[in-house]
Short mmCIF file of C-alpha atoms and ligand atoms in Angstrom, two decimals:
data_model
loop_
_atom_site.label_atom_id
_atom_site.label_comp_id
_atom_site.label_asym_id
_atom_site.label_seq_id
_atom_site.Cartn_x
_atom_site.Cartn_y
_atom_site.Cartn_z
CA MET P 1 116.66 69.98 112.59
CA LYS P 2 117.98 73.37 113.60
CA GLN P 3 117.68 74.43 117.22
CA ILE P 4 118.76 77.43 119.27
CA LYS P 5 120.18 77.22 122.80
CA ILE P 6 120.10 80.27 125.02
CA VAL P 7 121.47 80.79 128.52
CA GLY P 8 119.24 83.53 129.86
CA ASN P 9 119.52 86.54 132.12
CA LYS P 10 122.44 88.16 130.32
CA THR P 11 122.43 91.93 129.90
CA LEU P 12 122.10 93.10 126.31
CA LYS P 13 124.29 96.10 125.57
CA GLY P 14 125.48 97.62 122.29
CA GLU P 15 123.76 98.10 118.97
CA ILE P 16 121.49 95.97 116.77
CA LYS P 17 121.13 97.21 113.20
CA ILE P 18 117.76 96.42 111.68
CA SER P 19 117.67 94.72 108.28
CA GLY P 20 115.33 95.26 105.36
CA ALA P 21 111.71 94.24 105.91
CA LYS P 22 110.84 90.63 105.17
CA ASN P 23 107.31 91.50 104.12
CA SER P 24 108.59 94.12 101.65
CA ALA P 25 111.35 91.99 100.19
CA VAL P 26 109.00 89.06 99.58
CA ALA P 27 106.74 91.31 97.47
CA LEU P 28 109.49 93.28 95.70
CA ILE P 29 111.28 90.14 94.45
CA PRO P 30 108.26 88.62 92.60
CA ALA P 31 107.49 92.12 91.22
CA ALA P 32 110.74 91.81 89.23
CA ILE P 33 108.78 89.58 86.83
CA LEU P 34 106.97 92.72 85.62
CA SER P 35 110.01 94.19 83.87
CA ASP P 36 113.41 93.30 82.43
CA GLN P 37 115.67 94.35 85.28
CA VAL P 38 115.11 95.32 88.88
CA ILE P 39 117.65 96.27 91.53
CA ILE P 40 116.66 95.78 95.16
CA GLU P 41 118.90 97.09 97.94
CA ASN P 42 118.90 96.32 101.68
CA VAL P 43 117.55 92.79 101.12
CA PRO P 44 117.46 90.81 104.40
CA ASN P 45 119.44 87.58 104.79
CA ILE P 46 116.47 85.29 105.47
CA SER P 47 115.37 81.94 104.11
CA ASP P 48 112.11 83.34 102.64
CA VAL P 49 114.22 85.49 100.28
CA ASN P 50 116.28 82.44 99.24
CA ALA P 51 113.06 80.52 98.53
CA LEU P 52 111.79 83.30 96.23
CA ASP P 53 115.17 83.42 94.45
CA ASP P 54 114.84 79.66 93.85
CA ILE P 55 111.38 80.13 92.32
CA LEU P 56 112.63 82.99 90.11
CA ASN P 57 115.59 80.84 88.97
CA TYR P 58 113.21 78.01 88.15
CA LEU P 59 111.16 80.42 86.02
CA GLY P 60 114.32 81.42 84.14
CA ALA P 61 115.31 84.71 85.76
CA GLU P 62 118.96 85.58 86.36
CA ILE P 63 119.80 86.80 89.84
CA TYR P 64 123.02 88.50 90.93
CA LYS P 65 123.73 88.93 94.64
CA GLU P 66 126.21 91.45 96.01
CA GLU P 67 125.99 91.63 99.81
CA ASP P 68 122.47 92.95 100.46
CA LYS P 69 121.82 94.00 96.85
CA LEU P 70 119.86 91.84 94.40
CA THR P 71 119.86 92.47 90.68
CA ILE P 72 117.14 90.46 88.99
CA ASN P 73 117.04 90.08 85.23
CA ALA P 74 113.67 88.65 84.29
CA LYS P 75 113.93 89.06 80.49
CA LYS P 76 114.06 85.31 79.88
CA VAL P 77 111.35 84.26 82.32
CA ASN P 78 109.10 81.48 80.99
CA ASN P 79 105.61 81.08 82.27
CA LYS P 80 105.93 77.59 83.76
CA PRO P 81 103.51 76.25 86.38
CA ILE P 82 104.96 76.82 89.85
CA THR P 83 105.23 73.37 91.43
CA GLU P 84 103.47 72.39 94.64
CA GLU P 85 106.85 72.14 96.39
CA PHE P 86 107.79 75.71 95.45
CA SER P 87 104.30 77.06 96.26
CA ASN P 88 104.49 75.42 99.68
CA MET P 89 107.83 76.92 100.61
CA LEU P 90 106.35 80.19 101.84
CA ARG P 91 103.21 82.29 102.01
CA ALA P 92 104.57 84.97 99.69
CA SER P 93 104.88 82.49 96.80
CA TYR P 94 101.35 83.72 96.00
CA TYR P 95 102.75 87.03 94.75
CA PHE P 96 103.75 85.15 91.61
CA MET P 97 100.01 84.92 90.87
CA GLY P 98 99.64 88.68 90.44
CA ALA P 99 103.04 89.12 88.78
CA LEU P 100 102.68 86.28 86.24
CA LEU P 101 99.08 87.25 85.51
CA ALA P 102 100.19 90.84 84.74
CA ARG P 103 103.04 89.72 82.47
CA PHE P 104 101.67 86.60 80.75
CA LYS P 105 97.90 86.77 81.44
CA LYS P 106 98.28 83.34 82.98
CA ALA P 107 99.50 82.00 86.34
CA GLU P 108 99.52 78.39 87.49
CA MET P 109 100.44 77.48 91.04
CA TYR P 110 99.32 75.75 94.22
CA PHE P 111 97.93 77.05 97.51
CA PRO P 112 100.77 78.92 99.24
CA GLY P 113 102.64 77.67 102.31
CA GLY P 114 103.59 79.80 105.32
CA CYS P 115 103.17 79.64 109.07
CA LYS P 116 100.16 77.64 110.29
CA ILE P 117 98.52 80.42 112.28
CA GLY P 118 95.00 80.13 110.90
CA ALA P 119 93.11 79.05 107.78
CA ARG P 120 94.55 81.93 105.69
CA PRO P 121 92.28 81.60 102.64
CA ILE P 122 93.10 83.46 99.40
CA ASP P 123 89.52 84.22 98.35
CA ILE P 124 90.04 88.02 98.35
CA HIS P 125 93.05 87.72 96.02
CA LEU P 126 91.03 85.54 93.65
CA MET P 127 87.98 87.83 93.80
CA GLY P 128 90.26 90.73 92.77
CA PHE P 129 91.72 88.82 89.82
CA GLU P 130 88.21 87.84 88.71
CA LYS P 131 87.04 91.46 88.89
CA LEU P 132 89.94 92.37 86.59
CA GLY P 133 88.56 89.86 84.10
CA ALA P 134 90.54 86.71 84.94
CA LYS P 135 89.08 83.21 85.02
CA ILE P 136 90.03 80.98 87.96
CA GLU P 137 90.12 77.19 87.72
CA ASN P 138 90.70 75.34 90.95
CA GLU P 139 91.48 71.63 91.22
CA GLY P 140 92.36 70.48 94.73
CA ASN P 141 95.21 72.77 95.80
CA LYS P 142 96.00 73.91 92.26
CA TYR P 143 94.93 77.26 90.82
CA THR P 144 95.04 78.22 87.15
CA ILE P 145 94.31 81.88 86.56
CA THR P 146 93.94 83.07 82.98
CA ALA P 147 92.74 86.21 81.22
CA ASN P 148 92.37 87.25 77.59
CA LYS P 149 92.87 90.74 78.86
CA LEU P 150 92.81 92.43 82.24
CA ILE P 151 90.48 95.40 82.45
CA GLY P 152 90.62 98.02 85.19
CA THR P 153 87.64 98.30 87.52
CA GLU P 154 86.69 99.24 91.08
CA ILE P 155 87.54 96.57 93.65
CA ASP P 156 86.27 97.00 97.20
CA LEU P 157 88.12 94.61 99.51
CA PRO P 158 85.88 93.00 102.18
CA PHE P 159 88.94 93.10 104.50
CA PRO P 160 92.16 95.14 104.02
CA SER P 161 94.30 92.08 103.33
CA VAL P 162 98.00 92.82 102.84
CA GLY P 163 98.53 89.97 100.40
CA ALA P 164 95.38 90.65 98.36
CA THR P 165 96.18 94.38 98.10
CA ILE P 166 99.68 93.57 96.78
CA ASN P 167 98.53 90.87 94.37
CA ILE P 168 95.71 92.98 92.88
CA LEU P 169 98.03 96.00 92.69
CA MET P 170 100.60 94.04 90.68
CA ALA P 171 97.98 92.60 88.32
CA ALA P 172 96.39 96.04 87.81
CA THR P 173 99.64 97.75 86.75
CA LYS P 174 99.25 96.27 83.28
CA ALA P 175 95.44 96.14 83.04
CA GLU P 176 93.64 98.29 80.48
CA GLY P 177 92.23 101.45 82.06
CA VAL P 178 91.85 102.44 85.69
CA THR P 179 91.64 100.12 88.71
CA ILE P 180 90.58 101.51 92.08
CA ILE P 181 91.34 99.32 95.10
CA LYS P 182 89.12 100.44 97.98
CA ASN P 183 89.64 99.40 101.62
CA ALA P 184 93.26 98.58 100.65
CA ALA P 185 95.72 97.58 103.37
CA MET P 186 98.02 100.46 104.39
CA GLU P 187 101.01 98.56 105.77
CA PRO P 188 104.26 100.45 104.97
CA GLU P 189 105.55 97.46 103.00
CA ILE P 190 102.83 98.13 100.40
CA GLY P 191 104.13 101.70 100.02
CA ASN P 192 107.60 100.24 99.44
CA LEU P 193 106.22 98.15 96.55
CA VAL P 194 104.34 101.18 95.18
CA ASP P 195 107.68 103.05 95.09
CA LEU P 196 109.29 100.28 93.03
CA LEU P 197 106.33 99.99 90.66
CA ILE P 198 106.28 103.78 90.11
CA ASP P 199 110.04 103.69 89.45
CA MET P 200 109.31 101.01 86.83
CA GLY P 201 106.82 103.34 85.14
CA ALA P 202 103.54 102.26 86.75
CA LYS P 203 100.91 104.93 87.35
CA ILE P 204 99.69 104.65 90.93
CA GLU P 205 98.08 107.22 93.19
CA GLY P 206 97.15 106.96 96.86
CA LYS P 207 100.35 105.49 98.34
CA ASP P 208 99.94 104.77 102.08
CA THR P 209 96.18 105.41 101.94
CA ASN P 210 93.30 102.94 101.83
CA THR P 211 92.43 103.80 98.21
CA LEU P 212 94.90 102.94 95.48
CA THR P 213 94.21 104.17 91.94
CA ILE P 214 96.17 102.39 89.25
CA THR P 215 96.13 103.44 85.60
CA GLY P 216 97.36 100.49 83.60
CA VAL P 217 100.36 100.85 81.27
CA LYS P 218 101.44 98.61 78.36
CA LYS P 219 105.04 98.13 79.46
CA LEU P 220 107.05 98.55 82.62
CA SER P 221 110.77 99.31 82.44
CA GLY P 222 113.62 98.58 84.86
CA GLY P 223 113.42 99.91 88.41
CA LYS P 224 115.36 100.30 91.62
CA VAL P 225 114.27 100.34 95.27
CA LYS P 226 115.65 100.09 98.80
CA VAL P 227 113.81 97.78 101.17
CA ILE P 228 112.41 99.73 104.15
CA PRO P 229 113.57 98.68 107.65
CA ASP P 230 111.79 95.69 109.14
CA ARG P 231 109.40 97.13 111.73
CA ILE P 232 108.65 93.71 113.22
CA GLU P 233 112.33 92.81 113.62
CA ALA P 234 112.88 96.25 115.20
CA GLY P 235 109.90 95.75 117.52
CA THR P 236 111.19 92.35 118.60
CA TYR P 237 114.64 93.69 119.54
CA ILE P 238 113.11 96.71 121.30
CA LEU P 239 111.16 94.22 123.44
CA ALA P 240 114.42 92.34 124.11
CA GLY P 241 115.92 95.64 125.28
CA VAL P 242 112.98 96.41 127.57
CA MET P 243 113.32 92.91 129.06
CA ASN P 244 117.13 92.66 129.33
CA GLY P 245 118.84 95.72 127.88
CA ASP P 246 121.29 98.21 129.24
CA ASN P 247 120.91 101.08 126.76
CA LEU P 248 120.45 98.61 123.90
CA VAL P 249 120.42 100.65 120.69
CA ILE P 250 118.11 99.42 117.93
CA SER P 251 119.25 101.40 114.90
CA ASN P 252 118.56 101.69 111.15
CA MET P 253 114.85 101.59 111.90
CA GLU P 254 111.81 103.76 111.29
CA PRO P 255 110.06 104.59 114.60
CA ASN P 256 107.10 106.10 112.69
CA HIS P 257 106.21 102.60 111.50
CA LEU P 258 105.96 101.37 115.10
CA GLY P 259 103.74 104.05 116.60
CA SER P 260 101.35 101.58 118.17
CA LEU P 261 104.05 99.47 119.90
CA LEU P 262 106.02 102.51 121.10
CA GLY P 263 102.83 104.10 122.48
CA ILE P 264 102.04 100.96 124.45
CA LEU P 265 105.59 100.68 125.80
CA GLU P 266 105.42 104.27 127.02
CA GLN P 267 102.02 103.60 128.62
CA ILE P 268 103.29 100.62 130.61
CA GLY P 269 106.33 102.55 131.80
CA ALA P 270 109.05 100.92 129.69
CA ASN P 271 112.44 102.55 129.68
CA ILE P 272 112.80 103.60 126.03
CA THR P 273 114.13 106.66 124.24
CA VAL P 274 112.86 107.20 120.73
CA GLY P 275 115.21 108.95 118.27
CA LYS P 276 114.99 109.72 114.56
CA ASN P 277 116.09 106.34 113.23
CA GLN P 278 116.64 104.46 116.46
CA VAL P 279 115.21 103.42 119.80
CA ILE P 280 117.29 102.89 122.94
CA ALA P 281 115.78 100.36 125.36
CA SER P 282 116.77 99.31 128.86
CA ARG P 283 115.53 96.70 131.32
CA SER P 284 112.37 98.09 132.86
CA LEU P 285 111.12 97.24 136.32
CA ASN P 286 107.61 97.84 137.70
CA LEU P 287 105.90 97.65 134.31
CA LYS P 288 102.15 98.26 134.34
CA PRO P 289 99.83 95.64 132.83
CA ILE P 290 97.79 96.58 129.75
CA ASP P 291 95.02 95.41 127.40
CA ILE P 292 96.00 95.14 123.72
CA VAL P 293 93.89 94.34 120.65
CA THR P 294 95.68 93.47 117.42
CA ASP P 295 94.56 95.31 114.31
CA VAL P 296 95.55 96.15 110.75
CA TYR P 297 98.11 98.95 110.27
CA PRO P 298 98.43 101.44 111.93
CA GLY P 299 96.93 99.36 114.77
CA PHE P 300 98.92 96.98 116.95
CA PRO P 301 100.51 94.43 114.56
CA THR P 302 99.52 90.81 114.94
CA ASP P 303 103.16 89.98 114.15
CA LEU P 304 104.17 91.51 117.51
CA GLN P 305 101.36 89.91 119.50
CA GLN P 306 103.40 86.83 120.40
CA PRO P 307 106.63 88.76 121.14
CA ILE P 308 104.90 91.27 123.46
CA THR P 309 103.25 88.40 125.34
CA SER P 310 106.71 87.47 126.63
CA LEU P 311 107.27 91.02 127.91
CA LEU P 312 103.90 91.25 129.67
CA ILE P 313 104.85 88.23 131.80
CA MET P 314 107.16 90.73 133.57
CA ALA P 315 104.40 93.32 134.19
CA ASN P 316 102.79 93.72 137.63
CA GLY P 317 99.18 92.60 137.22
CA ILE P 318 96.76 91.22 134.67
CA SER P 319 97.16 91.96 130.94
CA HIS P 320 94.87 90.83 128.13
CA ILE P 321 95.81 90.49 124.48
CA LYS P 322 93.04 89.97 121.97
CA GLU P 323 94.10 88.52 118.60
CA THR P 324 91.73 89.66 115.86
CA ILE P 325 93.64 88.76 112.68
CA TYR P 326 94.51 85.05 113.02
CA GLU P 327 92.57 82.39 114.88
CA ASN P 328 95.53 80.18 115.79
CA ARG P 329 98.37 82.46 116.78
CA PHE P 330 98.86 81.25 120.34
CA GLN P 331 101.27 78.35 119.94
CA ASN P 332 103.87 80.00 122.16
CA VAL P 333 101.48 80.17 125.14
CA LYS P 334 101.76 76.51 126.13
CA TYR P 335 105.56 76.78 126.34
CA LEU P 336 105.50 80.09 128.24
CA ASP P 337 103.23 78.33 130.74
CA GLU P 338 105.77 75.48 131.03
CA MET P 339 108.54 78.04 131.57
CA GLY P 340 106.65 79.43 134.58
CA ALA P 341 104.28 82.11 133.27
CA ASP P 342 100.76 82.42 134.70
CA ILE P 343 99.04 82.56 131.33
CA GLU P 344 95.89 81.19 129.68
CA ILE P 345 93.88 81.46 126.48
CA ASN P 346 90.14 82.05 126.37
CA GLY P 347 88.84 82.10 122.80
CA ASP P 348 90.74 84.86 121.02
CA THR P 349 92.19 86.41 124.16
CA ILE P 350 95.30 85.67 126.20
CA THR P 351 95.32 86.57 129.88
CA ILE P 352 98.68 87.05 131.58
CA ASN P 353 98.94 87.41 135.34
CA GLY P 354 102.37 88.86 136.02
CA PRO P 355 105.00 89.06 137.18
CA SER P 356 106.46 85.55 136.92
CA LYS P 357 110.05 84.42 136.85
CA LEU P 358 110.73 82.21 133.84
CA ILE P 359 112.90 79.10 133.94
CA GLY P 360 114.74 77.64 130.94
CA LYS P 361 113.08 74.56 129.33
CA VAL P 362 113.08 72.60 126.10
CA VAL P 363 110.43 74.19 123.88
CA THR P 364 109.38 73.93 120.24
CA THR P 365 108.41 76.66 117.85
CA SER P 366 105.73 76.11 115.27
CA ASP P 367 105.70 79.49 113.55
CA LEU P 368 107.95 82.48 112.99
CA ARG P 369 106.67 84.90 115.62
CA ALA P 370 106.03 82.18 118.23
CA GLY P 371 109.73 81.44 117.81
CA ALA P 372 110.62 85.09 118.34
CA ALA P 373 108.44 85.15 121.47
CA LEU P 374 110.19 82.07 122.88
CA ILE P 375 113.62 83.57 122.15
CA LEU P 376 112.60 86.69 124.11
CA ALA P 377 111.36 84.54 126.98
CA ALA P 378 114.57 82.47 126.93
CA LEU P 379 116.76 85.59 127.00
CA SER P 380 115.20 86.61 130.31
CA ALA P 381 114.78 83.12 131.82
CA GLU P 382 116.91 81.55 134.49
CA GLY P 383 119.15 78.81 133.05
CA GLU P 384 119.23 77.24 129.61
CA THR P 385 116.39 77.06 127.07
CA THR P 386 116.50 74.92 123.94
CA ILE P 387 114.18 76.10 121.16
CA LYS P 388 113.56 73.38 118.59
CA GLU P 389 112.48 73.81 114.95
CA VAL P 390 113.96 77.29 114.63
CA LYS P 391 113.81 77.03 110.85
CA TYR P 392 110.63 79.09 111.24
CA VAL P 393 112.55 81.88 112.96
CA LEU P 394 115.25 81.88 110.27
CA ARG P 395 112.53 82.63 107.70
CA GLY P 396 112.16 86.13 109.06
CA TYR P 397 115.04 87.18 111.35
CA GLY P 398 118.29 87.61 109.41
CA ASN P 399 121.52 86.82 111.31
CA ILE P 400 119.59 86.62 114.59
CA VAL P 401 122.24 84.59 116.42
CA LYS P 402 125.04 86.97 115.38
CA LYS P 403 122.98 90.07 116.16
CA LEU P 404 122.16 88.84 119.68
CA THR P 405 125.67 87.45 120.36
CA ASN P 406 127.17 90.84 119.45
CA VAL P 407 125.16 92.53 122.21
CA GLY P 408 126.03 90.00 124.90
CA ALA P 409 123.48 87.19 124.63
CA GLU P 410 124.66 83.61 125.19
CA ILE P 411 123.01 81.99 122.19
CA CYS P 412 124.02 79.35 119.66
CA LEU P 413 122.46 77.66 116.65
CA GLU P 414 122.86 73.90 116.37
CA ASP P 415 122.10 71.42 113.60
CA VAL P 416 120.92 68.22 115.26
C1 UD1 M 501 100.76 89.56 105.79
C2 UD1 M 501 102.12 89.36 106.37
C3 UD1 M 501 102.05 88.75 107.76
C4 UD1 M 501 101.11 89.55 108.65
C5 UD1 M 501 99.78 89.80 107.97
C6 UD1 M 501 98.87 90.72 108.76
C7 UD1 M 501 103.45 88.95 104.39
C8 UD1 M 501 104.20 87.98 103.57
N1 UD1 M 501 102.87 88.48 105.49
O1 UD1 M 501 100.19 88.25 105.65
O2 UD1 M 501 103.36 88.77 108.31
O3 UD1 M 501 100.87 88.81 109.84
O4 UD1 M 501 99.98 90.38 106.67
O5 UD1 M 501 99.51 91.92 108.99
O6 UD1 M 501 103.39 90.13 104.10
N2 UD1 M 501 92.24 86.74 104.57
C9 UD1 M 501 91.12 86.15 104.00
N3 UD1 M 501 91.09 86.02 102.65
C10 UD1 M 501 92.11 86.44 101.85
C11 UD1 M 501 93.24 87.03 102.44
C12 UD1 M 501 93.27 87.16 103.82
O7 UD1 M 501 90.19 85.76 104.69
O8 UD1 M 501 92.01 86.27 100.62
C13 UD1 M 501 92.31 86.87 106.05
C14 UD1 M 501 93.46 86.03 106.63
O9 UD1 M 501 93.07 84.70 106.84
C15 UD1 M 501 93.74 86.76 107.90
C16 UD1 M 501 93.50 88.23 107.53
O10 UD1 M 501 92.66 88.20 106.37
O11 UD1 M 501 92.83 86.38 108.89
C17 UD1 M 501 94.75 89.01 107.24
O12 UD1 M 501 95.44 88.43 106.18
P1 UD1 M 501 96.41 89.24 105.22
O13 UD1 M 501 96.40 90.69 105.56
O14 UD1 M 501 96.11 88.84 103.83
O15 UD1 M 501 97.81 88.65 105.65
P2 UD1 M 501 98.93 88.02 104.74
O16 UD1 M 501 99.08 88.85 103.50
O17 UD1 M 501 98.76 86.57 104.60
#
C-alpha cells in the first residue's frame, strides 16, 4: 500500500507548474483508435494514463513515450473484448466503447471502474449509442455493443454528462450523416477532444457550446493535440496557497477555466492575484464563510468540492456546500472531523463551522479528490498526518510529492 506522510504548517513558497488535464488525456488517448497515428503533447504523469496505455497495448497499438509526449500508432489494433480487469482499472476505460464502436462497429467491455463516489450509471452513453443505431447486449457487468452501421440523428441528453457527451461524440464522427448532441456537457476537456478530432479530419461544429453538430466522415487521418492545463489540479494548488502559501505561484494554467472557484475565493477574501496564465496565492486570514452548490461547467466543479471543504474549515463562521452531482462524495468529512474540524453532513449538504485548528492524524482516502482534500488539510495541520491508500491520489495528481516538496512542504511517499 502506498501512503503519504505530511508534517503540516510549513509555508509554501515558489512555483508549481500545472500538468496536462487528466480528464482530457483520458479521452484523447482512446480517441487514437479512430485513426492510424495520433500525437498527444503535455500528457500528465498519472496512473490513469498508464492504465489506458496498457489497454491500448493489449488491443495491439504501438505507443512511444518521450517525456510528456505520446505518439500512438493504432494501425494494427484488433477489436478484442476488453477484459473485466482492464475495464475496472479506471472510469475512462468506457471511452473505448465509443472509439471501438466508431472504428469496428463493435465494442465489448465491462462496466468501468473509477472512484466510488456514487452509482455512476452509464445509461446515457448507451442510450446515445442506441440512437445511432447500435444494439446493446448486457450480461451481468458485460456490455456488447454492435451496429451494422451508425446513422446520425438528434440526441438530446437528459443530463449533460461529460462521459456520455465524449462517447457519443466519438461514435458519431464516423456515423453516416449528421448527429446533433443537444444538452451536451461543456467542460473544457470536451473542447480539447473536439480540437483533436477536427485535426484528424472530423467535421464538428459547436465546440464549447451545449449543442454539438457532427457530420460523419468515412475515414479519419492522423492528428496532433496538446492537452489543456488541468483546472482541477490548478484549483487544488491554489487552495493550498490560500491555506499555507507565501506568494505561491501556480503557473501554466488557464484561469478562464476556473472562473467559478476564483470568484468564490475573491468573495471570501482570499489573498490571490490572477494573471494571464497563473494565479499567485498567499495564506489568507479572516476568510468569510460561504454557501456553495456544485454544478456542471461553468458552475462550481464537483471535483473541487472536497478540496474547498478543507479551506472552509479556516473561514470565520458557517459555510454550506451542497453536492448535486454525486451522492457519495463526502468520504473526507469523517477524517476532517477526526482532525478537529466542526463539520457534519445532512443529506447532500456539508455544514462547516469554522475556524478550527486541525491536528495531524492517521487517515485513509477512498477516492481521488477526498485524497486531495486530506492532503490540503494535512498541509495546514499541526503535527504529522499519514494518508493511507494514496493510490487514488496518484491517479490524478502527477508528481504531487515532488511538486509540493519543491515549494517547501514536508511530504513523503512510502510503500508499506
Ligand atoms: C467526469 C469526470 C469527473 C467529474 C465529472 C463531473 C472524467 C474521466 N471524469 O466524470 O472527474 O467529476 O465528469 O464533472 O472526465 N450519469 C448518469 N448516467 C450516465 C452518465 C452519468 O446518471 O450515463 C450521472 C452520474 O452518475 C453523475 C452525473 O451524471 O451523477 C455526472 O456524470 P458525468 O458527467 O458523466 O461524469 P463522468 O463522465 O463520470
